[in-house]
Coordinates of C-alpha atoms in Angstrom, one line a residue:
M1 CA 23.7 17.0 -10.8
K2 CA 22.4 14.2 -8.7
A3 CA 18.8 15.6 -8.9
C4 CA 19.1 15.7 -12.8
Q5 CA 20.2 12.1 -12.8
A6 CA 17.3 11.2 -10.6
L7 CA 15.1 13.0 -12.9
Q8 CA 16.5 11.3 -15.9
T9 CA 15.6 7.8 -14.5
L10 CA 11.8 8.5 -14.1
T11 CA 9.5 7.3 -16.6
A12 CA 6.1 8.8 -16.1
V13 CA 5.9 12.4 -17.3
L14 CA 3.5 15.0 -15.7
S15 CA 2.9 17.3 -18.7
P16 CA -0.6 18.7 -19.0
P17 CA -1.5 21.0 -22.0
Q18 CA -1.0 24.2 -20.2
P19 CA 1.6 24.7 -17.3
L20 CA 0.0 25.9 -14.1
S21 CA 0.8 29.3 -13.2
W22 CA -0.1 31.8 -10.4
T23 CA 0.5 35.3 -11.0
Q24 CA 0.5 37.9 -8.2
Q25 CA 0.1 41.8 -8.4
N26 CA 3.8 42.1 -7.6
G27 CA 4.7 40.3 -10.7
W28 CA 6.3 37.1 -9.5
G29 CA 4.5 33.6 -10.2
L30 CA 5.1 30.1 -10.1
K31 CA 5.4 27.7 -13.1
I32 CA 6.0 23.9 -13.1
E33 CA 6.9 23.0 -16.6
Q34 CA 7.3 19.2 -16.1
L35 CA 7.6 16.7 -13.4
T36 CA 8.4 13.1 -13.9
I37 CA 7.3 10.5 -11.3
F38 CA 7.7 6.8 -10.8
L39 CA 4.7 5.2 -9.4
P40 CA 5.3 2.6 -6.4
A41 CA 3.9 -0.8 -7.2
R42 CA 0.7 -1.9 -5.5
R43 CA 0.8 -3.7 -2.4
K44 CA 0.6 -7.5 -2.4
S45 CA -1.1 -9.7 0.0
S46 CA 1.1 -11.4 2.6
A47 CA 0.4 -14.8 0.7
Q48 CA 1.4 -13.5 -2.6
S49 CA 4.5 -11.8 -1.3
T50 CA 5.7 -14.9 0.6
L51 CA 5.1 -17.1 -2.4
H52 CA 7.5 -15.3 -4.6
K53 CA 10.3 -14.5 -1.9
R54 CA 13.6 -16.1 -2.1
S55 CA 15.8 -16.6 1.0
H56 CA 19.0 -18.3 2.0
S57 CA 20.2 -19.2 5.5
M58 CA 23.5 -19.5 7.4
K59 CA 24.7 -20.3 10.8
R60 CA 24.5 -17.6 13.4
S61 CA 28.3 -17.8 14.0
E62 CA 28.9 -17.6 10.1
L63 CA 26.8 -14.3 9.9
Y64 CA 28.7 -12.9 12.9
A65 CA 32.0 -13.5 11.3
L66 CA 30.9 -11.9 7.9
V67 CA 29.5 -8.7 9.6
W68 CA 32.8 -8.1 11.2
E69 CA 34.8 -8.9 8.1
K70 CA 33.4 -6.1 6.0
P71 CA 30.7 -3.2 6.5
V72 CA 27.1 -4.2 6.7
I73 CA 26.1 -2.2 3.6
R74 CA 28.7 -4.0 1.3
L75 CA 27.8 -7.3 2.9
A76 CA 24.2 -6.9 2.3
K77 CA 24.8 -6.0 -1.3
E78 CA 26.8 -9.2 -1.8
L79 CA 23.9 -11.3 -0.1
G80 CA 21.2 -9.5 -2.2
V81 CA 19.4 -8.3 0.9
S82 CA 18.8 -4.7 2.2
D83 CA 21.2 -3.4 4.8
V84 CA 18.2 -2.7 6.9
G85 CA 17.0 -6.3 6.7
L86 CA 20.4 -7.6 7.5
A87 CA 20.8 -5.3 10.5
K88 CA 17.4 -6.5 11.8
A89 CA 18.3 -10.1 11.5
C90 CA 21.3 -9.5 13.6
R91 CA 19.3 -7.9 16.3
R92 CA 16.8 -10.6 16.1
H93 CA 19.5 -13.4 16.6
D94 CA 21.5 -11.2 19.2
I95 CA 24.3 -10.8 16.8
P96 CA 26.5 -7.6 17.6
I97 CA 27.5 -5.5 14.5
P98 CA 30.4 -3.1 14.4
P99 CA 29.6 0.4 15.9
R100 CA 29.6 3.5 13.9
G101 CA 33.1 4.6 13.0
H102 CA 34.6 1.0 13.4
W103 CA 35.8 0.7 9.9
T104 CA 37.1 4.3 9.7
K105 CA 39.2 3.7 12.8
L106 CA 40.8 0.6 11.2
Q107 CA 41.3 2.4 8.0
F108 CA 43.6 4.9 9.7
G109 CA 45.3 2.3 11.8
K110 CA 43.5 2.7 15.0
S111 CA 42.2 -0.1 17.1
S112 CA 38.4 -0.8 17.4
P113 CA 37.8 -3.9 19.7
K114 CA 35.5 -6.6 18.3
T115 CA 32.4 -7.4 20.4
A116 CA 32.2 -11.0 21.3
L117 CA 29.2 -13.1 20.0
P118 CA 26.9 -13.8 23.0
P119 CA 26.6 -17.5 23.8
Q120 CA 23.5 -19.5 23.0
D121 CA 22.5 -23.1 23.5
Q122 CA 22.8 -23.9 19.7
D123 CA 24.1 -22.3 16.6
N124 CA 20.8 -21.6 15.1
E125 CA 20.1 -20.9 11.4
V126 CA 19.5 -17.3 10.4
Q127 CA 17.0 -16.9 7.4
L128 CA 17.7 -13.9 5.1
T129 CA 14.9 -12.9 2.8
I130 CA 16.0 -11.6 -0.6
P131 CA 13.6 -8.9 -1.9
T132 CA 11.8 -9.9 -5.2
P133 CA 12.5 -7.7 -8.3
R134 CA 9.2 -6.0 -7.9
E135 CA 9.8 -5.0 -4.4
I136 CA 13.3 -3.6 -5.3
A137 CA 11.8 -1.6 -8.3
S138 CA 9.0 -0.3 -5.9
K139 CA 11.6 1.0 -3.5
E140 CA 13.6 2.6 -6.3
K141 CA 10.5 4.1 -7.6
R142 CA 9.4 5.6 -4.3
R143 CA 13.1 6.9 -3.8
S144 CA 13.0 8.5 -7.3
F145 CA 9.6 10.1 -6.7
V146 CA 10.7 11.7 -3.6
K147 CA 13.9 13.0 -5.3
A148 CA 11.9 14.3 -8.3
V149 CA 9.4 16.1 -6.0
E150 CA 12.3 17.8 -4.0
H151 CA 14.0 18.8 -7.0
V152 CA 11.0 20.4 -8.6
A153 CA 10.2 22.1 -5.4
E154 CA 13.4 23.5 -4.9
Q155 CA 13.4 25.1 -8.5
L156 CA 10.2 27.0 -7.6
T157 CA 10.6 30.8 -7.4
L158 CA 8.9 31.6 -4.1
P159 CA 8.9 34.8 -2.1
R160 CA 10.6 34.4 1.4
F161 CA 7.9 32.9 3.7
E162 CA 8.4 33.0 7.4
I163 CA 6.5 31.8 10.4
S164 CA 4.9 34.9 12.0
A165 CA 5.8 35.9 15.5
E166 CA 2.4 36.6 16.3
L167 CA -1.1 35.3 15.5
L168 CA -2.5 38.1 13.0
K169 CA -5.3 37.8 10.4
L170 CA -6.1 34.2 11.8
H171 CA -7.3 31.6 9.3
P172 CA -10.8 30.3 10.3
L173 CA -9.5 26.9 11.3
V174 CA -6.7 28.5 13.5
K175 CA -9.1 31.0 14.8
A176 CA -11.6 28.3 16.0
T177 CA -8.6 26.3 17.6
N178 CA -7.4 29.6 19.2
T179 CA -10.7 30.3 20.7
Y180 CA -11.1 26.8 22.1
L181 CA -7.5 26.9 23.6
Q182 CA -8.5 30.0 25.5
R183 CA -11.1 28.3 27.5
L184 CA -9.4 24.9 27.6
P185 CA -8.0 25.5 31.0
K186 CA -11.5 26.1 32.5
V187 CA -12.7 22.7 30.7
I188 CA -9.8 20.9 32.1
K189 CA -10.4 22.3 35.6
K190 CA -14.2 21.6 35.6
Y191 CA -13.6 18.2 34.5
Q192 CA -11.0 17.3 37.3
R193 CA -13.3 18.4 40.1
T194 CA -16.4 16.7 38.6
N195 CA -17.2 13.2 39.5
W196 CA -17.6 11.0 36.6
L197 CA -21.2 10.0 37.7
E198 CA -22.1 13.8 37.4
R199 CA -21.0 14.0 33.8
G200 CA -24.0 13.8 31.5
D201 CA -24.3 13.3 27.8
D202 CA -23.8 17.0 27.2
F203 CA -20.8 17.4 29.5
E204 CA -17.8 18.9 27.9
S205 CA -14.8 16.8 28.3
P206 CA -11.1 18.0 27.5
P207 CA -9.3 16.4 24.6
Y208 CA -7.7 12.9 25.0
E209 CA -4.3 13.4 26.8
Q210 CA -1.4 11.0 26.5
H211 CA 2.2 11.5 27.8
G212 CA 1.5 15.2 28.3
R213 CA 0.1 15.8 24.6
Y214 CA -3.5 16.5 23.9
S215 CA -5.3 15.2 20.6
F216 CA -7.2 18.3 19.5
K217 CA -10.2 17.7 17.1
V218 CA -11.7 21.1 17.5
P219 CA -15.0 21.3 15.5
G220 CA -14.3 23.7 12.5
G221 CA -10.7 23.9 13.7
L222 CA -7.4 22.1 13.6
I223 CA -6.6 18.4 14.1
V224 CA -3.4 18.2 16.0
T225 CA -1.5 16.3 18.7
A226 CA 0.8 18.5 20.8
S227 CA 1.5 19.7 24.3
L228 CA -0.2 22.9 25.5
E229 CA 3.1 24.6 25.7
K230 CA 3.6 24.0 21.9
M231 CA 0.1 24.8 20.8
E232 CA 0.9 28.6 20.4
W233 CA 3.9 27.6 17.9
V234 CA 1.4 25.2 16.2
L235 CA -1.0 27.9 15.6
R236 CA 1.6 30.2 14.2
F237 CA 3.0 27.5 11.9
Y238 CA -0.4 26.5 10.5
N239 CA -1.5 30.1 10.1
S240 CA 1.7 31.1 8.2
L241 CA 1.5 28.0 6.1
F242 CA -2.1 28.6 5.0
D243 CA -1.4 32.1 4.3
A244 CA 1.5 31.2 2.2
L245 CA -0.4 28.5 0.2
A246 CA -3.4 30.8 -0.2
Q247 CA -1.3 33.2 -2.2
F248 CA -1.1 30.5 -5.0
G249 CA -4.8 29.8 -4.8
A250 CA -4.9 26.9 -2.5
R251 CA -7.1 26.8 0.5
A252 CA -7.2 24.9 3.8
T253 CA -10.5 23.5 5.0
R254 CA -12.0 20.5 7.1
A255 CA -13.0 17.6 5.1
D256 CA -14.1 14.0 5.4
V257 CA -11.6 11.7 3.7
D258 CA -11.4 7.9 3.2
Q259 CA -9.1 6.1 5.5
A260 CA -6.1 4.2 4.0
R261 CA -7.3 0.9 4.9
G262 CA -11.1 1.3 4.5
G263 CA -13.6 2.0 7.1
P264 CA -15.7 5.0 7.8
K265 CA -14.6 8.5 6.6
E266 CA -12.3 10.5 9.0
A267 CA -12.3 14.2 9.5
R268 CA -9.0 15.9 8.3
V269 CA -7.5 19.2 7.6
C270 CA -7.1 19.3 3.9
I271 CA -5.2 21.7 1.4
E272 CA -7.2 22.0 -1.8
L273 CA -6.1 23.4 -5.2
A274 CA -7.6 23.0 -8.6
G275 CA -9.8 20.1 -7.6
E276 CA -6.9 18.2 -5.9
S277 CA -6.5 17.7 -2.1
L278 CA -3.8 16.8 0.4
A279 CA -4.7 15.7 4.0
I280 CA -2.1 17.5 6.4
T281 CA -1.3 16.4 10.0
L282 CA 1.1 17.7 12.6
S283 CA 1.8 15.8 15.9
E284 CA 4.4 15.9 18.5
G285 CA 6.3 13.0 19.8
Y286 CA 7.2 11.9 23.3
R287 CA 10.4 10.7 24.9
K288 CA 11.4 8.9 28.1
H289 CA 12.4 11.2 31.0
E290 CA 14.2 10.0 34.0
L291 CA 12.8 11.5 37.2
D292 CA 15.1 13.3 39.7
A293 CA 14.8 12.5 43.3
E294 CA 12.3 15.2 44.1
E295 CA 10.1 14.3 41.2
F296 CA 10.1 10.8 41.9
R297 CA 9.1 11.6 45.5
L298 CA 6.2 13.8 44.3
A299 CA 5.2 11.0 41.9
K300 CA 5.2 8.4 44.8
L301 CA 2.8 10.7 46.8
E302 CA 0.4 10.7 43.9
G303 CA 0.5 7.0 43.4
S304 CA 2.4 4.1 45.0
W305 CA 2.9 2.5 41.6
A306 CA 4.9 5.5 40.2
Q307 CA 8.0 4.6 38.4
S308 CA 11.5 6.5 38.2
W309 CA 10.8 7.6 34.8
S310 CA 7.8 8.9 32.8
Y311 CA 7.0 9.9 29.3
V312 CA 7.0 13.5 28.4
P313 CA 6.5 15.5 25.2
S314 CA 9.6 15.5 23.1
G315 CA 9.3 18.9 21.4
K316 CA 9.9 17.1 18.1
F317 CA 7.2 17.2 15.4
T318 CA 6.1 15.2 12.5
L319 CA 4.5 16.9 9.6
H320 CA 2.7 14.6 7.2
V321 CA 0.9 15.4 3.9
R322 CA -0.9 12.8 1.9
G323 CA -3.0 12.9 -1.2
S324 CA -5.9 10.8 -2.4
E325 CA -3.3 8.7 -4.6
Y326 CA -1.2 6.3 -2.7
S327 CA 2.2 7.5 -3.9
V328 CA 1.6 11.2 -3.3
F329 CA 2.8 11.9 0.3
K330 CA 5.7 13.6 2.0
E331 CA 6.8 13.8 5.8
W332 CA 9.2 16.1 7.7
R333 CA 10.5 15.5 11.2
G334 CA 12.3 17.8 13.4
T335 CA 12.1 20.4 16.2
T336 CA 10.2 23.6 15.8
A337 CA 13.4 25.3 14.7
Q338 CA 14.1 22.7 12.1
L339 CA 10.7 22.9 10.7
E340 CA 10.9 26.6 10.7
S341 CA 14.1 26.3 8.5
Q342 CA 12.2 24.1 6.0
F343 CA 9.3 26.2 5.8
Q344 CA 10.0 27.4 2.2
I345 CA 10.6 23.8 1.0
I346 CA 7.5 22.6 2.7
T347 CA 5.4 25.2 1.0
A348 CA 6.8 24.4 -2.4
T349 CA 6.6 20.7 -1.8
I350 CA 2.8 20.8 -0.9
L351 CA 2.2 22.9 -4.1
T352 CA 4.1 20.4 -6.1
L353 CA 2.3 17.4 -4.8
L354 CA -1.0 19.1 -5.5
R355 CA 0.2 20.1 -8.9
G356 CA 1.2 16.6 -9.8
Q357 CA -1.6 14.5 -8.2
S358 CA -3.7 14.5 -11.3
A359 CA -1.0 13.1 -13.6
V360 CA -0.1 10.4 -11.0
R361 CA -3.8 9.4 -11.0
E362 CA -3.9 9.3 -14.9
E363 CA -0.7 7.2 -14.7
R364 CA -2.3 4.8 -12.1
I365 CA -5.5 4.5 -14.2
R366 CA -3.3 3.7 -17.3
E367 CA -1.4 1.0 -15.2
E368 CA -4.7 -0.5 -14.1
E369 CA -6.1 -0.6 -17.5
I370 CA -2.8 -2.5 -18.7
R371 CA -3.2 -4.9 -15.8
R372 CA -6.8 -5.3 -16.4
A373 CA -6.2 -6.1 -20.1
A374 CA -3.4 -8.4 -19.3
A375 CA -5.8 -10.2 -16.9
Q376 CA -8.5 -10.4 -19.4
R377 CA -6.0 -11.9 -21.9
A378 CA -4.8 -14.4 -19.4
E379 CA -8.5 -15.4 -18.6
E380 CA -9.2 -15.7 -22.3
V381 CA -6.3 -18.0 -22.7
R382 CA -7.3 -20.1 -19.5
Q383 CA -11.0 -20.3 -21.0
I384 CA -9.5 -21.7 -24.5
D385 CA -7.4 -24.2 -22.7
V386 CA -10.3 -25.4 -20.7
A387 CA -12.5 -25.5 -23.8
K388 CA -9.9 -27.6 -25.5
A389 CA -9.5 -29.9 -22.6
E390 CA -13.3 -30.3 -22.5
Q391 CA -13.2 -31.3 -26.2
L392 CA -10.8 -34.1 -25.4
K393 CA -13.1 -35.4 -22.7
K394 CA -16.1 -35.3 -25.1
A395 CA -14.0 -37.2 -27.7
F396 CA -13.4 -40.1 -25.2
G397 CA -17.2 -40.2 -24.7
I398 CA -17.8 -40.1 -28.4
A399 CA -15.3 -43.0 -28.9
V400 CA -17.2 -45.1 -26.3
E401 CA -20.5 -44.4 -28.0
Y402 CA -19.0 -45.4 -31.4
D403 CA -17.7 -48.6 -30.1
R404 CA -21.1 -49.3 -28.8
V405 CA -22.6 -48.6 -32.2
V406 CA -20.1 -51.0 -33.8
Q407 CA -20.9 -53.5 -31.3
L408 CA -24.6 -53.2 -32.0
N409 CA -24.2 -53.4 -35.8
K410 CA -22.2 -56.6 -35.3
F411 CA -24.9 -58.1 -33.1
L412 CA -27.8 -57.2 -35.5
A413 CA -25.6 -58.7 -38.5
T414 CA -25.2 -61.8 -36.4
L415 CA -28.9 -62.0 -35.9
E416 CA -29.8 -61.5 -39.4
T417 CA -27.4 -64.4 -40.3
E418 CA -29.0 -66.7 -37.8
L419 CA -32.7 -66.0 -38.6
S420 CA -33.0 -69.1 -40.7
S421 CA -32.4 -71.2 -37.6
F422 CA -35.2 -69.5 -35.6
E423 CA -38.7 -71.0 -35.3
E424 CA -41.9 -69.3 -36.1
P425 CA -43.1 -67.0 -34.9
Y426 CA -39.6 -65.8 -33.5
Q427 CA -38.2 -65.7 -37.0
E428 CA -40.6 -63.1 -38.2
R429 CA -40.7 -61.1 -35.1
T430 CA -36.9 -60.9 -34.9
K431 CA -36.7 -59.8 -38.4
V432 CA -38.9 -56.9 -37.7
W433 CA -37.3 -56.1 -34.4
V434 CA -33.9 -55.8 -36.1
A435 CA -35.5 -53.6 -38.8
V436 CA -37.0 -51.2 -36.1
V437 CA -33.5 -51.1 -34.1
R438 CA -31.7 -50.3 -37.4
E439 CA -34.2 -47.5 -38.1
E440 CA -33.9 -46.0 -34.7
L441 CA -30.1 -46.3 -34.8
T442 CA -30.3 -44.4 -38.0
K443 CA -32.4 -41.6 -36.6
H444 CA -30.8 -41.4 -33.1
N445 CA -27.1 -42.7 -33.6
P446 CA -25.5 -41.9 -30.3
Y447 CA -22.1 -41.3 -31.3
L448 CA -23.2 -38.9 -34.3
S449 CA -25.4 -37.1 -31.9
A450 CA -22.5 -36.6 -29.5
L451 CA -20.3 -35.5 -32.2
S452 CA -22.9 -33.1 -33.6
S453 CA -23.1 -31.4 -30.1
C454 CA -19.4 -30.7 -30.4
L455 CA -19.7 -29.2 -33.8
S456 CA -22.6 -26.9 -33.0
P457 CA -23.0 -24.0 -30.8
E458 CA -23.4 -25.1 -27.2
Y459 CA -26.4 -22.9 -26.3
S460 CA -28.9 -21.2 -28.5
W461 CA -27.3 -17.8 -27.6
S462 CA -23.8 -19.0 -28.4
K463 CA -22.0 -18.1 -31.6
W464 CA -19.8 -20.0 -33.9
P465 CA -16.8 -20.5 -33.9
P466 CA -16.3 -21.7 -30.3
L467 CA -13.6 -21.0 -27.8
W468 CA -11.5 -24.0 -28.9
W469 CA -11.5 -23.1 -32.6
P470 CA -8.0 -21.9 -33.9
N471 CA -7.4 -18.3 -33.6
T472 CA -10.4 -17.6 -31.6
K473 CA -10.4 -15.0 -28.8
S474 CA -14.0 -15.3 -27.5
A475 CA -17.1 -17.1 -28.2

């Protein structure tokens, strides 16, 4: 029911003319009739985001009192902020919040002690940023997209796929990685006993190692970060996944893809289907491990700087798939057993994302066209406003020229009335001069010339009417 409600809230419909179908010899197939997707809003620059954000503040002691009066989720809703943002603000200002189960204990009449507010020199102001409507809508769209993909993926009728217990019928990428792993111990041993001065340009170094995990980038093979102990499972997982996807026409390959924030292209393992592609990565995390007495003693023998703890592979993996479109992505986290239990839904989700990416692209292009048209209209309005403002400036200039012409005519008329008082030859000369000036004023009246320039195309290639003309959209 919840999945249906999530689908009803979506707006962009992925409905190509023909539903995609894969049919196998055994008679079962896969059909995705319709997938509705919300596209997340594009990211704004930090300056734009800050400009439109709203915030309110309160004293540190006031926020402490509030978080112990009601649950953080309810308080965040009342304040208009996210519960995650509120919790971060509390941690930033060293404000303790109720532990998990605190409100449940109080509900059943049990005691749950209140953690005291750590003292500080002064009761500082706490700034709480209220997300903009665009950010709220973007978050809701992303959540709806994930629900929609999960819902459609759950509806797929797939055969039961399982991770094989052995490496059989290896995919070329898996085979290349497996071949490299078989000779890796020799590569590591040779690297350890060779002085760095003896390593030439053609010397083969082992993969980069950090916290017991190797970053494998095998030529023609997989790109993965994992410990050597888990690589056998990684190969089986990838091989089973590639085999399952291949039954629907999808193929795994190495490809150079654009990085999310620009820069040179980066080699990735990609899943391709019907002209669409998803980059897939699998990496093992790490955790802090406290050394026992014997481990710490051995560590001190290797180096006096050794600490009582170290980082070791965690055994937990992150599987991430991302398409060429920003909103097409999915991530799974968990142990090997947890990922194996989700193998079926992982396969279905990858197929769903591949299937829906083209419609996501079409929707993005439509939105970009709408934004581009809106920006063009706004620019046209701006240009019209600028053109109108320019006419006002020109009108003031014409008014100045008009006053000068009026003043000149008055002056000439005064000269004509006083000609009889002039002595010769200045009387005749003045009369001729006034006539010449009047003739030139008639030919080249400055205010009429300026007015004519306003009422004529600005340039020889310009068209009439101009931008400032009523109901005019372009020159």
